[in-house]
GROMACS .gro file of C-alpha atoms in nm:
model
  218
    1UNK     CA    1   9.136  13.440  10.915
    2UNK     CA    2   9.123  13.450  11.314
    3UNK     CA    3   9.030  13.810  11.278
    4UNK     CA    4   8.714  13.700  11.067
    5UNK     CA    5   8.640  13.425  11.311
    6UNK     CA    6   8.652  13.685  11.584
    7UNK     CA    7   8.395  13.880  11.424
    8UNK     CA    8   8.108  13.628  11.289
    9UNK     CA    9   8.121  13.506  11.651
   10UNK     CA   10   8.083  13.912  11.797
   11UNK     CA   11   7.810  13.911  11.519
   12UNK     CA   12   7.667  13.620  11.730
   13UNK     CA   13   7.675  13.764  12.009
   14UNK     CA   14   7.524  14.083  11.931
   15UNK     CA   15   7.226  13.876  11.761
   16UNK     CA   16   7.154  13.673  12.035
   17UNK     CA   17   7.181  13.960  12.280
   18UNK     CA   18   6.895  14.157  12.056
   19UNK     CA   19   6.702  13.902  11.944
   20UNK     CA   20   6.745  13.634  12.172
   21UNK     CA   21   6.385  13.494  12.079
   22UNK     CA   22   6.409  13.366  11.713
   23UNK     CA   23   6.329  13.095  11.560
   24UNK     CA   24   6.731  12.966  11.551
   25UNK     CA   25   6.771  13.111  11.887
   26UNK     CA   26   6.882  12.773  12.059
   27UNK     CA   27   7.175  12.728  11.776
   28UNK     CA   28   7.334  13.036  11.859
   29UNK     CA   29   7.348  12.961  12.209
   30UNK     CA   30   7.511  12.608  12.184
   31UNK     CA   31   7.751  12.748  11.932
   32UNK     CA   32   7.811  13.043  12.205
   33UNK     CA   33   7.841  12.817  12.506
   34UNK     CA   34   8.070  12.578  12.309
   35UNK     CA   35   8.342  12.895  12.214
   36UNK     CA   36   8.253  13.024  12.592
   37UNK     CA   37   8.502  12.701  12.688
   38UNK     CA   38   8.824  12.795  12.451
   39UNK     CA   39   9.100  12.851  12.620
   40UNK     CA   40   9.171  13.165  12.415
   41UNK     CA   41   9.095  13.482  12.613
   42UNK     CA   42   9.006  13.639  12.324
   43UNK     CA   43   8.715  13.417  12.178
   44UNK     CA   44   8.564  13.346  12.561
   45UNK     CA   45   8.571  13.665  12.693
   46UNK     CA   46   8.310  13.787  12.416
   47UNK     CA   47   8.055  13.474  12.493
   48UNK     CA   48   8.121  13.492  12.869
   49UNK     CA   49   8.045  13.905  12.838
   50UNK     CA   50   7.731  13.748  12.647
   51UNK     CA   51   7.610  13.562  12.889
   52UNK     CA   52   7.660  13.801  13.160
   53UNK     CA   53   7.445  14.053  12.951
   54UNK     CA   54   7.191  13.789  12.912
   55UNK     CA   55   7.149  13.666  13.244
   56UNK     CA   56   7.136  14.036  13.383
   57UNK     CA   57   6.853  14.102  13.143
   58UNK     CA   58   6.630  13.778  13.164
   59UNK     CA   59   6.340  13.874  13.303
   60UNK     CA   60   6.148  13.560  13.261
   61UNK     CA   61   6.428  13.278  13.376
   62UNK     CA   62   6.365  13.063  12.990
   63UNK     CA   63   6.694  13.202  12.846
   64UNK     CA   64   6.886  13.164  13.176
   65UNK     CA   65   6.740  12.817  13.243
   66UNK     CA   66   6.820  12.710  12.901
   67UNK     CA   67   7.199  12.846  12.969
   68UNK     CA   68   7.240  12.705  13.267
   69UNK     CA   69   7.144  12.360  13.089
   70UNK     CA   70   7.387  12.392  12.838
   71UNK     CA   71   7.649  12.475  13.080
   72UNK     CA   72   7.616  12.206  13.267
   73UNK     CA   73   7.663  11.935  12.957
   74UNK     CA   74   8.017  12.160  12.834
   75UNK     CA   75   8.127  12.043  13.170
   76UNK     CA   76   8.092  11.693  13.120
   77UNK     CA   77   8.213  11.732  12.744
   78UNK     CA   78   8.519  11.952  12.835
   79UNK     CA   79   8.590  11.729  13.169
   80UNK     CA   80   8.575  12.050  13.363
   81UNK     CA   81   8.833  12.236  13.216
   82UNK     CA   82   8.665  12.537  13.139
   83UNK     CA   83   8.728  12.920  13.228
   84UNK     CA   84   8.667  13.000  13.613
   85UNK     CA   85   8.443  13.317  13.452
   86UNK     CA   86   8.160  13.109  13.310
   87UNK     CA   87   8.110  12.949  13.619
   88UNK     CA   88   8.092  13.311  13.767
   89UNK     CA   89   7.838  13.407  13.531
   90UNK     CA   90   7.573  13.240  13.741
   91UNK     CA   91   7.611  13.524  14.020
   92UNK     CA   92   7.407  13.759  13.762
   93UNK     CA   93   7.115  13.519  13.749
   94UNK     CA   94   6.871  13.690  14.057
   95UNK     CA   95   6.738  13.437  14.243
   96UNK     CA   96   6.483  13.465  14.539
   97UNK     CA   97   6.281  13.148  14.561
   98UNK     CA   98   6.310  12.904  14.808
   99UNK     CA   99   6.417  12.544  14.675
  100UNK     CA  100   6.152  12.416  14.885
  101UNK     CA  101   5.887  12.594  14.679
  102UNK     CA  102   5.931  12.434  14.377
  103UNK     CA  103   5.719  12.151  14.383
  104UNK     CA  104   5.417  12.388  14.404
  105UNK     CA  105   5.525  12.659  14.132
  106UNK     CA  106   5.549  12.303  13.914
  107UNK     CA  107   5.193  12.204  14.012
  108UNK     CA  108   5.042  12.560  13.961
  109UNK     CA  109   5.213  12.585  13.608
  110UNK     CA  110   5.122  12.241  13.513
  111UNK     CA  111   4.702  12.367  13.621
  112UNK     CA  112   4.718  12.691  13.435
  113UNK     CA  113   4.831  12.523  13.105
  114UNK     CA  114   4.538  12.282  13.149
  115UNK     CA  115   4.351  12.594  13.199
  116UNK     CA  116   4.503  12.775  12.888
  117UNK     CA  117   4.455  12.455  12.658
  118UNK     CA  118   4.069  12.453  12.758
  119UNK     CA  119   4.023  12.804  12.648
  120UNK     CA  120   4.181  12.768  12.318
  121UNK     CA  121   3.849  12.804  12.156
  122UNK     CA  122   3.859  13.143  12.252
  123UNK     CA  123   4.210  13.311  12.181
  124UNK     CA  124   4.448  13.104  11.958
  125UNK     CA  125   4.668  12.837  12.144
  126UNK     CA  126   4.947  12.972  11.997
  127UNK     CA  127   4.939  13.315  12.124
  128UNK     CA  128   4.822  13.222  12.417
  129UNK     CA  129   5.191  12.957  12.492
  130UNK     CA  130   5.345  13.317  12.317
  131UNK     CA  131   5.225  13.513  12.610
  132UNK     CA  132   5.246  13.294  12.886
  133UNK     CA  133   5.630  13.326  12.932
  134UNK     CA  134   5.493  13.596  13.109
  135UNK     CA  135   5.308  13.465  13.342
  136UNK     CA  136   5.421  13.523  13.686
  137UNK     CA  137   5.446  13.140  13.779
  138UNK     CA  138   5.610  13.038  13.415
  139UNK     CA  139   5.870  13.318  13.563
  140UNK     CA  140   5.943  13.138  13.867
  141UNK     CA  141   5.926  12.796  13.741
  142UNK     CA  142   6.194  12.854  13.524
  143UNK     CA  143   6.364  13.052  13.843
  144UNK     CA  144   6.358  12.754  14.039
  145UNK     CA  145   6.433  12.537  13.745
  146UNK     CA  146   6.737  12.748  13.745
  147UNK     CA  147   6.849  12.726  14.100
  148UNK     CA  148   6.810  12.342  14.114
  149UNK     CA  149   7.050  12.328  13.741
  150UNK     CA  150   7.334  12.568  13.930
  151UNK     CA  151   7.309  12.387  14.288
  152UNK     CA  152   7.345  12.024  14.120
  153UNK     CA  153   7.650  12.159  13.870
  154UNK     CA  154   7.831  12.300  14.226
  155UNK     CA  155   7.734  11.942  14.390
  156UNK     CA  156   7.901  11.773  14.105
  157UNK     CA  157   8.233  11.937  14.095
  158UNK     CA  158   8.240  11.907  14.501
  159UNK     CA  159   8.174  11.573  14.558
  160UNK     CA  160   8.343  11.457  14.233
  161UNK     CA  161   8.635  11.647  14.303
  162UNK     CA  162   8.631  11.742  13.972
  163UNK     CA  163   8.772  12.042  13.828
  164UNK     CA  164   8.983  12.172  14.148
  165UNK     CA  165   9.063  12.462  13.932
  166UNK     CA  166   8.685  12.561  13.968
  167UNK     CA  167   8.627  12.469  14.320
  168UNK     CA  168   8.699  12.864  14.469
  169UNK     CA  169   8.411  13.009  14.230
  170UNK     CA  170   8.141  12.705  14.325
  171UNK     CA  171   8.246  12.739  14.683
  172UNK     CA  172   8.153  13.143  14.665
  173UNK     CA  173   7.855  13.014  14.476
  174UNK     CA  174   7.704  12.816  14.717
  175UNK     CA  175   7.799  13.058  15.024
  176UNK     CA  176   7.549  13.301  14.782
  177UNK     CA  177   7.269  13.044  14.781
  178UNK     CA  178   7.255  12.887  15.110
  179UNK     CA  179   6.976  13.065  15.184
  180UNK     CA  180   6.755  12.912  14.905
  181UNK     CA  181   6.878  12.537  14.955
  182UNK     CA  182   6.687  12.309  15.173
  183UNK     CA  183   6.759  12.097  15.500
  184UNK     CA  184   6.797  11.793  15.217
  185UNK     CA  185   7.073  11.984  15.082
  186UNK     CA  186   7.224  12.063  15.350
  187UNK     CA  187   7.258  11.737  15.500
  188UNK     CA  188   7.367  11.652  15.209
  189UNK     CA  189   7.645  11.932  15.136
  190UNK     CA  190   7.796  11.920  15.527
  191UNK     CA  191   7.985  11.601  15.507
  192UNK     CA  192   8.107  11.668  15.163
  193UNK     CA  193   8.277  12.026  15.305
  194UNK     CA  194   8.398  11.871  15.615
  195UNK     CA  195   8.594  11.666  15.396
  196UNK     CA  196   8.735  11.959  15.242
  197UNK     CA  197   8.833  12.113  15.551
  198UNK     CA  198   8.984  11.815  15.733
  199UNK     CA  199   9.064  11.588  15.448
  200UNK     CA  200   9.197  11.754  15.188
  201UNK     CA  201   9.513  11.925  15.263
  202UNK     CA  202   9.660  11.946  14.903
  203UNK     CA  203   9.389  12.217  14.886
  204UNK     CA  204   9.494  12.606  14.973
  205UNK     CA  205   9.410  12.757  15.272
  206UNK     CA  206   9.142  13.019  15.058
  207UNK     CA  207   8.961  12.709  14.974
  208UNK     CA  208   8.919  12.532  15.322
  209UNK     CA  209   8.858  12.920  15.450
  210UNK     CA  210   8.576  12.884  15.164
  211UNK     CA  211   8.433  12.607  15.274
  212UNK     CA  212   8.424  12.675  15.664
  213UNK     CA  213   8.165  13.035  15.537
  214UNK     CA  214   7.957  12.794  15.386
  215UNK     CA  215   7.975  12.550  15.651
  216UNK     CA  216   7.906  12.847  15.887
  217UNK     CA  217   7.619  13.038  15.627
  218UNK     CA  218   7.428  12.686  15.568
   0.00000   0.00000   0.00000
């Protein structure tokens, strides 16, 4: 019986990873971030290796932003205990926009659906919302959309101090972004790894070492 189980969920994961666009897309992936969290190797190494393939292959951010959403909720629902590898799946999700440009990648996508809507006389709405995932600034508002998601899970499990077991990967995770993350941010994050360094000395030495590069790279 596990056997079977094993394969309807790599029959999942091959569907999702070729056609990760139909209509009952969502379903799969909240059935594939849910077995993504079992403690069995076996079942959440296939939906982690499913993710990674997903992320690497996004080219428009809406899969990866949608991911990253659902992600964040398992960790509330599984209090954190989750596998250390699903965290590291964000590190194949290429990001290169600024935090601080988000606000106007939200306004220009906002005007050019306006602009779309008005010109539905012409080409049918429909295809028109089909082809603007696209679009260059749908692309990089569901970039940055994906950037803030990641940056407020690693803020959560920091300041928290929730799921210890998790705090290595987030603390490599932010060293990787702190070049996207604004002054807010920053301000913000300091204190929290000062803490880490002075404060918390149940922690390993690789973890305060962590948190002094990101101290140092922010």
């Amino acid at each position: 019986m596990f056997k079977l189980g094993l394969s309807a969920l790599r029959c999942q994961c091959e569907l999702i990873k070729s056609l990760h666009y139909f209509n009952h897309y969502n379903v799969l992936l909240i059935s594939i971030i849910s077995y993504s969290c079992n403690q069995n190797t076996n079942i959440n190494s296939i939906c982690i290796h499913t993710i990674n393939y997903l992320f690497t292959h996004d080219k428009d951010y809406q899969i990866s932003y949608e991911i990253v959403v659902l992600i964040s909720k398992a960790l509330s629902s599984y209090k954190y205990q989750i596998p250390e590898e699903l965290l590291l799946t964000f590190e194949s999700i290429k990001l290169n926009i600024h935090i601080d440009k988000s606000k106007d990648i939200r306004k220009k996508s906002k005007k050019e659906k306006r602009q779309r809507r008005r010109h539905k006389d012409e080409v049918e709405l429909g295809v028109l919302e089909a082809n603007a995932v696209k679009d260059q600034t749908i692309t990089q508002r569901y970039q940055v959309d994906c950037l803030h998601e990641i940056c407020m899970i690693y803020f959560r499990i920091i300041k928290q101090k929730a799921g210890t077991n998790l705090l290595h990967v987030v603390l490599q995770g932010i060293g990787r972004l702190t070049h996207l993350i604004n002054i807010d941010m920053v301000e913000d994050l300091i204190p929290v790894l000062k803490d880490i360094i002075i404060e918390s000395t149940h922690l390993s030495i690789h973890i305060r070492l962590l948190s002094i590069h990101c101290v140092i790279k922010t």
